[in-house]
PDB file of C-alpha atoms in Angstrom:
ATOM      1  CA  GLY A  23      86.690  51.711-221.377  1.00 60.00           C
ATOM      2  CA  GLY A  24      84.280  49.709-223.859  1.00 55.00           C
ATOM      3  CA  ALA A  25      82.501  52.357-225.055  1.00 71.00           C
ATOM      4  CA  GLY A  26      83.717  54.867-227.264  1.00 87.00           C
ATOM      5  CA  VAL A  27      85.728  55.352-230.650  1.00 91.00           C
ATOM      6  CA  ALA A  28      86.895  52.227-232.061  1.00 95.00           C
ATOM      7  CA  GLU A  29      90.497  51.959-233.481  1.00 96.00           C
ATOM      8  CA  ASP A  30      89.268  51.810-236.965  1.00 94.00           C
ATOM      9  CA  ALA A  31      87.012  54.193-236.605  1.00 94.00           C
ATOM     10  CA  ALA A  32      88.524  57.166-239.184  1.00 93.00           C
ATOM     11  CA  LEU A  33      90.468  60.033-238.938  1.00 92.00           C
ATOM     12  CA  LEU A  34      88.992  63.163-238.499  1.00 91.00           C
ATOM     13  CA  PRO A  35      90.324  65.746-236.595  1.00 90.00           C
ATOM     14  CA  SER A  36      88.655  68.516-235.811  1.00 86.00           C
ATOM     15  CA  ASN A  37      91.421  71.429-235.537  1.00 86.00           C
ATOM     16  CA  PRO A  38      94.975  71.806-236.015  1.00 90.00           C
ATOM     17  CA  TYR A  39      96.952  70.667-233.223  1.00 87.00           C
ATOM     18  CA  ALA A  40      94.359  67.284-233.630  1.00 90.00           C
ATOM     19  CA  ALA A  41      94.936  67.125-237.670  1.00 94.00           C
ATOM     20  CA  SER A  42      99.280  67.156-236.715  1.00 96.00           C
ATOM     21  CA  LYS A  43      99.101  64.484-234.282  1.00 95.00           C
ATOM     22  CA  ALA A  44      97.064  62.347-237.233  1.00 96.00           C
ATOM     23  CA  ALA A  45      99.392  63.789-240.162  1.00 97.00           C
ATOM     24  CA  ALA A  46     102.135  62.611-238.036  1.00 97.00           C
ATOM     25  CA  GLU A  47     100.237  58.857-237.701  1.00 97.00           C
ATOM     26  CA  LEU A  48     100.233  58.547-241.464  1.00 96.00           C
ATOM     27  CA  LEU A  49     103.388  59.082-241.791  1.00 97.00           C
ATOM     28  CA  VAL A  50     104.262  55.957-239.589  1.00 97.00           C
ATOM     29  CA  ARG A  51     101.254  54.084-241.313  1.00 96.00           C
ATOM     30  CA  SER A  52     103.262  54.783-244.800  1.00 97.00           C
ATOM     31  CA  TYR A  53     106.402  53.482-244.057  1.00 97.00           C
ATOM     32  CA  ALA A  54     104.892  50.671-241.894  1.00 96.00           C
ATOM     33  CA  LYS A  55     102.984  49.535-245.791  1.00 95.00           C
ATOM     34  CA  SER A  56     105.421  50.667-247.701  1.00 97.00           C
ATOM     35  CA  PHE A  57     108.838  49.748-246.366  1.00 97.00           C
ATOM     36  CA  GLY A  58     107.951  47.642-244.112  1.00 96.00           C
ATOM     37  CA  LEU A  59     109.108  49.605-241.002  1.00 97.00           C
ATOM     38  CA  PRO A  60     107.962  46.968-237.182  1.00 96.00           C
ATOM     39  CA  THR A  61     105.473  49.914-235.381  1.00 97.00           C
ATOM     40  CA  ILE A  62     102.881  49.936-233.578  1.00 97.00           C
ATOM     41  CA  ILE A  63     100.629  52.814-232.624  1.00 97.00           C
ATOM     42  CA  THR A  64      98.661  54.161-229.223  1.00 98.00           C
ATOM     43  CA  ARG A  65      95.879  56.356-229.277  1.00 97.00           C
ATOM     44  CA  CYS A  66      95.534  57.818-224.951  1.00 97.00           C
ATOM     45  CA  VAL A  67      93.311  60.008-223.056  1.00 96.00           C
ATOM     46  CA  ASN A  68      94.711  62.584-221.090  1.00 95.00           C
ATOM     47  CA  VAL A  69      97.235  61.524-219.439  1.00 98.00           C
ATOM     48  CA  TYR A  70      97.582  63.623-215.432  1.00 98.00           C
ATOM     49  CA  GLY A  71     100.722  62.241-212.351  1.00 98.00           C
ATOM     50  CA  ALA A  72     103.632  63.607-210.887  1.00 95.00           C
ATOM     51  CA  ARG A  73     106.318  65.777-213.032  1.00 93.00           C
ATOM     52  CA  GLN A  74     103.757  67.157-215.938  1.00 94.00           C
ATOM     53  CA  PHE A  75     104.739  70.575-216.438  1.00 92.00           C
ATOM     54  CA  PRO A  76     101.808  72.553-215.701  1.00 91.00           C
ATOM     55  CA  GLU A  77     100.200  73.850-218.861  1.00 91.00           C
ATOM     56  CA  LYS A  78      98.344  70.873-218.224  1.00 94.00           C
ATOM     57  CA  LEU A  79      94.975  70.669-216.789  1.00 95.00           C
ATOM     58  CA  ILE A  80      95.473  69.118-214.000  1.00 97.00           C
ATOM     59  CA  PRO A  81      99.007  70.423-212.199  1.00 95.00           C
ATOM     60  CA  LYS A  82      97.637  73.905-213.815  1.00 95.00           C
ATOM     61  CA  PHE A  83      94.559  74.081-211.511  1.00 95.00           C
ATOM     62  CA  ILE A  84      97.067  72.342-208.344  1.00 95.00           C
ATOM     63  CA  LEU A  85      99.322  75.302-208.621  1.00 92.00           C
ATOM     64  CA  ARG A  86      97.065  77.726-209.167  1.00 92.00           C
ATOM     65  CA  LEU A  87      94.815  76.880-205.827  1.00 92.00           C
ATOM     66  CA  ALA A  88      98.322  76.817-204.429  1.00 89.00           C
ATOM     67  CA  LYS A  89      99.005  80.254-205.095  1.00 88.00           C
ATOM     68  CA  GLY A  90      96.102  81.075-204.010  1.00 89.00           C
ATOM     69  CA  LEU A  91      94.622  81.819-207.746  1.00 91.00           C
ATOM     70  CA  LYS A  92      90.786  80.033-208.808  1.00 93.00           C
ATOM     71  CA  CYS A  93      90.096  77.801-211.524  1.00 94.00           C
ATOM     72  CA  CYS A  94      90.260  79.148-214.764  1.00 93.00           C
ATOM     73  CA  ILE A  95      87.561  77.249-217.032  1.00 93.00           C
ATOM     74  CA  HIS A  96      86.745  78.089-219.922  1.00 91.00           C
ATOM     75  CA  GLY A  97      83.435  78.348-221.671  1.00 90.00           C
ATOM     76  CA  SER A  98      81.255  76.291-219.636  1.00 91.00           C
ATOM     77  CA  GLY A  99      83.909  74.246-217.781  1.00 91.00           C
ATOM     78  CA  LEU A 100      80.583  71.356-219.436  1.00 91.00           C
ATOM     79  CA  VAL A 101      83.002  69.492-221.949  1.00 91.00           C
ATOM     80  CA  ARG A 102      83.519  66.632-220.821  1.00 93.00           C
ATOM     81  CA  ARG A 103      87.140  64.503-220.881  1.00 94.00           C
ATOM     82  CA  SER A 104      88.604  61.009-219.896  1.00 96.00           C
ATOM     83  CA  PHE A 105      92.314  61.201-217.479  1.00 97.00           C
ATOM     84  CA  ILE A 106      94.335  58.090-217.007  1.00 98.00           C
ATOM     85  CA  HIS A 107      97.111  58.125-214.591  1.00 98.00           C
ATOM     86  CA  VAL A 108     100.941  58.097-216.316  1.00 98.00           C
ATOM     87  CA  ASP A 109     101.129  54.419-214.368  1.00 98.00           C
ATOM     88  CA  ASP A 110      98.355  52.862-216.433  1.00 98.00           C
ATOM     89  CA  VAL A 111     100.148  54.222-219.486  1.00 98.00           C
ATOM     90  CA  ALA A 112     102.973  52.906-218.672  1.00 98.00           C
ATOM     91  CA  ALA A 113     101.662  49.529-217.840  1.00 98.00           C
ATOM     92  CA  ALA A 114      99.697  49.760-220.529  1.00 98.00           C
ATOM     93  CA  PHE A 115     103.152  50.612-222.960  1.00 98.00           C
ATOM     94  CA  ASP A 116     104.506  47.175-221.596  1.00 98.00           C
ATOM     95  CA  VAL A 117     102.217  45.339-222.628  1.00 98.00           C
ATOM     96  CA  VAL A 118     101.699  46.327-226.297  1.00 98.00           C
ATOM     97  CA  LEU A 119     105.273  45.783-226.749  1.00 97.00           C
ATOM     98  CA  HIS A 120     105.459  42.169-225.435  1.00 98.00           C
ATOM     99  CA  LEU A 121     102.159  40.930-226.112  1.00 98.00           C
ATOM    100  CA  GLY A 122     101.203  43.472-229.029  1.00 98.00           C
ATOM    101  CA  SER A 123     100.860  42.455-232.912  1.00 97.00           C
ATOM    102  CA  LYS A 124     102.949  44.317-235.139  1.00 96.00           C
ATOM    103  CA  GLY A 125     101.024  47.263-237.514  1.00 95.00           C
ATOM    104  CA  GLU A 126      98.713  47.171-234.654  1.00 97.00           C
ATOM    105  CA  ILE A 127      97.013  50.328-233.576  1.00 97.00           C
ATOM    106  CA  TYR A 128      95.495  49.742-229.767  1.00 98.00           C
ATOM    107  CA  HIS A 129      94.036  52.251-227.207  1.00 98.00           C
ATOM    108  CA  ILE A 130      94.299  53.224-223.871  1.00 98.00           C
ATOM    109  CA  GLY A 131      91.534  54.262-222.471  1.00 96.00           C
ATOM    110  CA  SER A 132      89.780  55.402-219.297  1.00 96.00           C
ATOM    111  CA  LYS A 133      86.518  54.680-217.029  1.00 95.00           C
ATOM    112  CA  ASP A 134      87.052  57.884-215.577  1.00 96.00           C
ATOM    113  CA  CYS A 135      85.344  60.941-217.306  1.00 95.00           C
ATOM    114  CA  PHE A 136      84.293  63.817-216.213  1.00 96.00           C
ATOM    115  CA  SER A 137      83.435  67.511-216.706  1.00 95.00           C
ATOM    116  CA  ILE A 138      86.032  70.277-216.512  1.00 94.00           C
ATOM    117  CA  LEU A 139      83.911  71.613-213.973  1.00 94.00           C
ATOM    118  CA  GLU A 140      84.085  68.255-211.617  1.00 95.00           C
ATOM    119  CA  VAL A 141      88.052  67.913-212.393  1.00 96.00           C
ATOM    120  CA  ALA A 142      88.329  71.393-211.193  1.00 95.00           C
ATOM    121  CA  ASN A 143      86.387  70.444-207.468  1.00 94.00           C
ATOM    122  CA  GLN A 144      87.721  67.562-207.384  1.00 95.00           C
ATOM    123  CA  ILE A 145      91.494  69.326-207.267  1.00 95.00           C
ATOM    124  CA  SER A 146      90.325  71.504-205.135  1.00 94.00           C
ATOM    125  CA  ASN A 147      88.414  69.041-202.417  1.00 93.00           C
ATOM    126  CA  VAL A 148      92.315  67.653-202.458  1.00 94.00           C
ATOM    127  CA  VAL A 149      94.204  70.392-201.941  1.00 92.00           C
ATOM    128  CA  ARG A 150      92.755  72.493-199.449  1.00 87.00           C
ATOM    129  CA  GLY A 151      91.366  68.899-197.907  1.00 83.00           C
ATOM    130  CA  GLU A 152      87.462  69.970-197.562  1.00 78.00           C
ATOM    131  CA  ASP A 153      84.945  68.980-199.939  1.00 75.00           C
ATOM    132  CA  THR A 154      84.023  72.480-201.348  1.00 74.00           C
ATOM    133  CA  ASP A 155      83.411  73.137-204.484  1.00 78.00           C
ATOM    134  CA  ALA A 156      86.258  75.336-206.014  1.00 79.00           C
ATOM    135  CA  GLU A 157      86.650  79.080-206.651  1.00 88.00           C
ATOM    136  CA  ILE A 158      86.197  79.660-210.402  1.00 88.00           C
ATOM    137  CA  GLU A 159      87.391  82.186-212.781  1.00 89.00           C
ATOM    138  CA  SER A 160      85.342  82.111-216.042  1.00 90.00           C
ATOM    139  CA  VAL A 161      87.632  83.051-219.025  1.00 91.00           C
ATOM    140  CA  PRO A 162      86.722  83.210-223.193  1.00 88.00           C
ATOM    141  CA  ASP A 163      86.675  79.525-224.024  1.00 84.00           C
ATOM    142  CA  ARG A 164      88.865  78.079-227.232  1.00 78.00           C
ATOM    143  CA  LEU A 165      87.971  79.165-230.530  1.00 75.00           C
ATOM    144  CA  TYR A 166      87.394  74.571-230.559  1.00 69.00           C
ATOM    145  CA  ASN A 167      86.683  72.596-228.108  1.00 71.00           C
ATOM    146  CA  ASP A 168      85.390  69.333-228.342  1.00 74.00           C
ATOM    147  CA  ILE A 169      81.759  68.388-226.081  1.00 72.00           C
ATOM    148  CA  GLY A 170      83.833  64.918-225.572  1.00 74.00           C
ATOM    149  CA  TYR A 171      85.566  62.126-226.872  1.00 77.00           C
ATOM    150  CA  MET A 172      86.104  58.364-225.260  1.00 88.00           C
ATOM    151  CA  LEU A 173      88.054  55.381-226.757  1.00 94.00           C
ATOM    152  CA  ASP A 174      87.571  52.387-226.731  1.00 96.00           C
ATOM    153  CA  ASP A 175      90.524  49.860-225.086  1.00 96.00           C
ATOM    154  CA  SER A 176      88.463  46.516-225.422  1.00 96.00           C
ATOM    155  CA  LYS A 177      91.258  45.732-227.654  1.00 97.00           C
ATOM    156  CA  LEU A 178      94.804  46.494-224.921  1.00 98.00           C
ATOM    157  CA  ARG A 179      92.547  44.934-222.410  1.00 97.00           C
ATOM    158  CA  ALA A 180      92.018  41.784-224.800  1.00 98.00           C
ATOM    159  CA  LEU A 181      95.812  41.443-224.163  1.00 98.00           C
ATOM    160  CA  GLY A 182      95.263  41.337-220.608  1.00 98.00           C
ATOM    161  CA  TRP A 183      95.977  45.436-219.864  1.00 98.00           C
ATOM    162  CA  LYS A 184      93.404  46.785-216.904  1.00 97.00           C
ATOM    163  CA  GLN A 185      93.676  50.347-215.559  1.00 97.00           C
ATOM    164  CA  ALA A 186      94.814  50.286-211.531  1.00 98.00           C
ATOM    165  CA  VAL A 187      94.989  53.794-210.790  1.00 98.00           C
ATOM    166  CA  ASP A 188      91.232  55.011-210.174  1.00 97.00           C
ATOM    167  CA  PHE A 189      91.159  58.980-210.296  1.00 97.00           C
ATOM    168  CA  PRO A 190      90.884  59.903-206.303  1.00 97.00           C
ATOM    169  CA  LYS A 191      93.874  57.639-206.004  1.00 97.00           C
ATOM    170  CA  GLY A 192      95.972  58.820-209.115  1.00 98.00           C
ATOM    171  CA  LEU A 193      94.769  63.036-208.098  1.00 98.00           C
ATOM    172  CA  GLN A 194      96.119  62.301-204.568  1.00 97.00           C
ATOM    173  CA  ARG A 195      99.082  61.022-205.314  1.00 97.00           C
ATOM    174  CA  THR A 196      99.369  63.814-207.746  1.00 97.00           C
ATOM    175  CA  VAL A 197      98.840  66.588-204.953  1.00 96.00           C
ATOM    176  CA  ASP A 198     101.298  64.909-203.113  1.00 95.00           C
ATOM    177  CA  TRP A 199     103.625  65.598-205.669  1.00 94.00           C
ATOM    178  CA  TYR A 200     103.064  68.894-206.345  1.00 92.00           C
ATOM    179  CA  GLN A 201     102.775  69.813-202.847  1.00 89.00           C
ATOM    180  CA  SER A 202     105.992  68.307-201.609  1.00 87.00           C
ATOM    181  CA  HIS A 203     107.861  69.145-204.804  1.00 82.00           C
ATOM    182  CA  ALA A 204     106.423  73.186-204.595  1.00 70.00           C
ATOM    183  CA  GLN A 205     109.703  74.356-203.274  1.00 64.00           C
ATOM    184  CA  ASP A 206     111.289  73.023-206.571  1.00 62.00           C
ATOM    185  CA  LEU A 207     108.743  74.376-208.527  1.00 59.00           C
ATOM    186  CA  PRO A 208     108.390  78.135-208.589  1.00 50.00           C
ATOM    187  CA  ALA A 209     111.855  79.142-207.533  1.00 47.00           C
ATOM    188  CA  ASP A 210     114.259  80.339-210.310  1.00 47.00           C
ATOM    189  CA  ASP A 211     117.792  80.715-208.341  1.00 51.00           C
ATOM    190  CA  PRO A 212     120.608  79.525-210.228  1.00 50.00           C
ATOM    191  CA  ALA A 213     122.284  78.496-207.380  1.00 50.00           C
ATOM    192  CA  ARG A 214     120.269  75.604-207.072  1.00 50.00           C
ATOM    193  CA  GLY A 215     121.587  74.437-210.803  1.00 45.00           C
ATOM    194  CA  GLY A 216     119.626  71.270-211.829  1.00 46.00           C
ATOM    195  CA  ASP A 217     117.539  70.847-208.959  1.00 47.00           C
ATOM    196  CA  LEU A 218     114.762  72.971-210.159  1.00 64.00           C
ATOM    197  CA  TRP A 219     112.376  71.239-212.217  1.00 71.00           C
ATOM    198  CA  TRP A 220     110.887  74.216-214.779  1.00 78.00           C
ATOM    199  CA  GLU A 221     112.206  78.138-214.869  1.00 79.00           C
ATOM    200  CA  GLN A 222     110.522  80.651-213.246  1.00 79.00           C
ATOM    201  CA  LYS A 223     108.839  82.487-216.243  1.00 82.00           C
ATOM    202  CA  ALA A 224     107.763  78.956-217.864  1.00 84.00           C
ATOM    203  CA  VAL A 225     106.059  78.378-215.037  1.00 85.00           C
ATOM    204  CA  GLU A 226     104.294  82.331-214.521  1.00 85.00           C
ATOM    205  CA  ARG A 227     103.483  81.834-218.600  1.00 88.00           C
ATOM    206  CA  ALA A 228     102.172  78.022-217.724  1.00 89.00           C
ATOM    207  CA  LEU A 229      99.646  79.055-215.307  1.00 90.00           C
ATOM    208  CA  GLN A 230      98.140  81.432-216.927  1.00 91.00           C
ATOM    209  CA  PRO A 231      94.217  81.101-218.522  1.00 89.00           C
ATOM    210  CA  HIS A 232      95.449  80.453-221.977  1.00 84.00           C
ATOM    211  CA  SER A 233      98.693  79.414-223.390  1.00 69.00           C
ATOM    212  CA  ALA A 234     101.229  82.215-223.989  1.00 58.00           C
ATOM    213  CA  LEU A 235     103.982  82.624-226.318  1.00 50.00           C
ATOM    214  CA  ASP A 236     107.601  82.631-225.218  1.00 47.00           C
ATOM    215  CA  GLY A 237     107.277  85.671-223.436  1.00 48.00           C
ATOM    216  CA  LYS A 238     108.798  88.403-225.840  1.00 44.00           C
ATOM    217  CA  GLY A 239     106.567  90.268-226.419  1.00 37.00           C
ATOM    218  CA  GLU A 240     103.831  88.064-228.062  1.00 40.00           C
ATOM    219  CA  ALA A 241     100.201  88.225-227.183  1.00 37.00           C
ATOM    220  CA  PRO A 242      98.723  85.364-225.522  1.00 43.00           C
ATOM    221  CA  GLY A 243      95.869  84.000-227.150  1.00 42.00           C
ATOM    222  CA  SER A 244      93.716  81.046-227.112  1.00 37.00           C
ATOM    223  CA  ARG A 245      94.733  76.948-228.147  1.00 35.00           C
TER     224      ARG A 245
END
């Protein structure tokens, strides 16, 4: 949407993950300035859609509910996030590549902004086919968890891009994909080879309330 952080705002990362992304962007910008490298930078809100590894919020909740598990909510669940379907992101890339200007930065924003609790309830409604609140498991919050952030995407929209997939439609598509591929996601059958999307152990680790490491004995931790 138009109400949010603009492209020319100062980068003020609040955690190491965000700082690494800011550092990568500054590295790209330095090559553009010093060596004339033709670059265009995009910054995007939370992307969701089919084929997303289930460490991310939406596929994690879909698969946990499908397994009879509760949605694991970090802290109060009141933090808000903006979500955009992967098809809209691909369309934004197409517009930027063909109509964007070299050296510019473009925000890919979304009008769909919800609390984590609201997202859990919407996913539950689609997965279960009934209008009921999701079963919640409260877990310790991350050591850092921004209350919310939105991006001003008016610069991108001025090029002709617009968000086409609203959250109810995109969520239904996403749930449909995970349900139709349920037999491929958790299986660990070597005989099926390349038909599998991810290994059994990788999915099990991803579905834990907090991110786990590589399964070699390290303790899981908050991220």
